[in-house]
mmCIF file of C-alpha atoms in Angstrom:
data_model
loop_
_atom_site.group_PDB
_atom_site.id
_atom_site.type_symbol
_atom_site.label_atom_id
_atom_site.label_comp_id
_atom_site.label_asym_id
_atom_site.label_seq_id
_atom_site.Cartn_x
_atom_site.Cartn_y
_atom_site.Cartn_z
ATOM 1 C CA MET A 1 0.000 0.000 0.000
ATOM 2 C CA GLU A 2 1.534 3.269 -1.124
ATOM 3 C CA ARG A 3 1.029 6.400 0.915
ATOM 4 C CA LYS A 4 0.731 9.726 -0.811
ATOM 5 C CA LYS A 5 2.655 12.571 0.726
ATOM 6 C CA ARG A 6 0.224 15.160 1.973
ATOM 7 C CA ARG A 7 1.068 18.832 2.030
ATOM 8 C CA PHE A 8 -0.439 21.244 4.504
ATOM 9 C CA THR A 9 -0.621 24.952 3.789
ATOM 10 C CA ALA A 10 0.762 27.435 6.283
ATOM 11 C CA GLU A 11 -2.805 28.456 7.151
ATOM 12 C CA GLN A 12 -3.733 24.845 7.930
ATOM 13 C CA LYS A 13 -0.674 24.375 10.134
ATOM 14 C CA VAL A 14 -1.343 27.584 12.068
ATOM 15 C CA GLY A 15 -4.985 26.577 12.358
ATOM 16 C CA TYR A 16 -4.092 23.260 13.998
ATOM 17 C CA VAL A 17 -1.643 24.896 16.395
ATOM 18 C CA ARG A 18 -4.212 27.583 17.252
ATOM 19 C CA ARG A 19 -6.912 24.997 17.884
ATOM 20 C CA HIS A 20 -4.691 23.169 20.348
ATOM 21 C CA LEU A 21 -3.314 26.212 22.149
ATOM 22 C CA VAL A 22 -6.312 28.563 22.103
ATOM 23 C CA GLU A 23 -9.348 26.327 21.804
ATOM 24 C CA LYS A 24 -7.779 23.651 24.023
ATOM 25 C CA VAL A 25 -8.539 20.785 21.621
ATOM 26 C CA VAL A 26 -6.854 17.606 22.894
ATOM 27 C CA LEU A 27 -3.685 16.948 20.913
ATOM 28 C CA SER A 28 -4.458 13.288 20.249
ATOM 29 C CA ASP A 29 -7.868 14.206 18.795
ATOM 30 C CA LEU A 30 -6.308 16.942 16.689
ATOM 31 C CA CYS A 31 -3.624 14.597 15.332
ATOM 32 C CA ASP A 32 -6.198 11.916 14.519
ATOM 33 C CA GLU A 33 -8.304 14.479 12.680
ATOM 34 C CA ALA A 34 -5.340 15.796 10.677
ATOM 35 C CA GLY A 35 -3.811 12.357 10.194
ATOM 36 C CA ILE A 36 -0.426 13.391 11.590
ATOM 37 C CA GLN A 37 1.877 12.265 14.364
ATOM 38 C CA PRO A 38 2.240 14.402 17.494
ATOM 39 C CA SER A 39 5.908 14.930 16.627
ATOM 40 C CA GLN A 40 4.801 16.600 13.371
ATOM 41 C CA TYR A 41 2.517 18.913 15.342
ATOM 42 C CA TYR A 42 5.358 19.852 17.679
ATOM 43 C CA ARG A 43 7.614 20.661 14.686
ATOM 44 C CA TRP A 44 4.920 23.012 13.382
ATOM 45 C CA GLN A 45 4.550 24.603 16.805
ATOM 46 C CA LYS A 46 8.320 25.069 17.136
ATOM 47 C CA ALA A 47 8.549 26.638 13.665
ATOM 48 C CA LEU A 48 5.693 28.999 14.506
ATOM 49 C CA PHE A 49 7.309 30.170 17.719
ATOM 50 C CA GLU A 50 10.762 30.532 16.152
ATOM 51 C CA ASN A 51 9.470 32.576 13.208
ATOM 52 C CA GLY A 52 6.696 34.399 15.024
ATOM 53 C CA GLU A 53 8.738 37.540 15.504
ATOM 54 C CA ALA A 54 8.728 38.117 11.734
ATOM 55 C CA ALA A 55 4.945 38.381 11.832
ATOM 56 C CA LEU A 56 5.099 40.846 14.720
ATOM 57 C CA ALA A 57 8.069 42.846 13.452
ATOM 58 C CA ASP A 58 7.780 46.589 13.090
ATOM 59 C CA LYS A 59 7.277 47.395 9.406
ATOM 60 C CA ARG A 60 9.128 50.721 9.738
ATOM 61 C CA GLY A 61 12.276 48.875 10.749
ATOM 62 C CA GLN A 62 11.907 46.636 7.709
ATOM 63 C CA LYS A 63 11.656 49.652 5.392
ATOM 64 C CA ALA A 64 14.816 51.143 6.867
ATOM 65 C CA ARG A 65 16.589 47.824 6.446
ATOM 66 C CA ASP A 66 15.410 47.532 2.825
ATOM 67 C CA ARG A 67 16.697 51.060 2.141
ATOM 68 C CA GLN A 68 20.057 50.204 3.702
ATOM 69 C CA ILE A 69 20.291 47.054 1.578
ATOM 70 C CA ALA A 70 19.548 49.070 -1.573
ATOM 71 C CA GLU A 71 22.256 51.605 -0.664
ATOM 72 C CA LEU A 72 24.801 48.837 -0.036
ATOM 73 C CA GLU A 73 23.915 47.145 -3.326
ATOM 74 C CA ALA A 74 24.466 50.444 -5.181
ATOM 75 C CA LYS A 75 27.793 50.896 -3.430
ATOM 76 C CA LEU A 76 28.796 47.351 -4.375
ATOM 77 C CA ALA A 77 27.854 47.962 -8.018
ATOM 78 C CA THR A 78 30.038 51.111 -8.053
ATOM 79 C CA LYS A 79 32.932 49.171 -6.532
ATOM 80 C CA ASN A 80 32.565 46.458 -9.171
ATOM 81 C CA GLU A 81 32.668 49.050 -11.945
ATOM 82 C CA VAL A 82 35.824 50.636 -10.528
ATOM 83 C CA MET A 83 37.494 47.240 -10.129
ATOM 84 C CA SER A 84 36.575 46.362 -13.698
ATOM 85 C CA GLU A 85 38.133 49.573 -15.037
ATOM 86 C CA LEU A 86 41.300 49.039 -12.992
ATOM 87 C CA LEU A 87 41.674 45.464 -14.240
ATOM 88 C CA GLU A 88 41.201 46.593 -17.840
ATOM 89 C CA ALA A 89 43.906 49.217 -17.395
ATOM 90 C CA HIS A 90 46.174 46.627 -15.760
ATOM 91 C CA VAL A 91 45.735 44.144 -18.627
ATOM 92 C CA ALA A 92 46.371 46.874 -21.196
ATOM 93 C CA LEU A 93 49.545 47.912 -19.362
ATOM 94 C CA LYS A 94 50.776 44.295 -19.225
ATOM 95 C CA LYS A 95 50.240 43.984 -22.985
ATOM 96 C CA VAL A 96 52.243 47.164 -23.623
ATOM 97 C CA LEU A 97 55.119 46.170 -21.347
ATOM 98 C CA GLY A 98 55.145 42.588 -22.587
#
């Protein structure tokens, strides 16, 4: 008998964790309903708690970080252009000097 791998969406996973933690649904009943092992539920719960701060992060801080990343990328592009020009000049000089 072959088992098909089931995929749960993020909303489904959060829904199961919420039902257990908020609605106090017994974990064994929840796992039977979803057709999962309790260890799978605990992995979902761990992932939710570890990544929960991203959902609660201040959006203004994210915008400032995105702006800083854009500035650094522009600076890196300028550096790459300068390095490219210097290498071209170096190769040309080596050709002249032999």
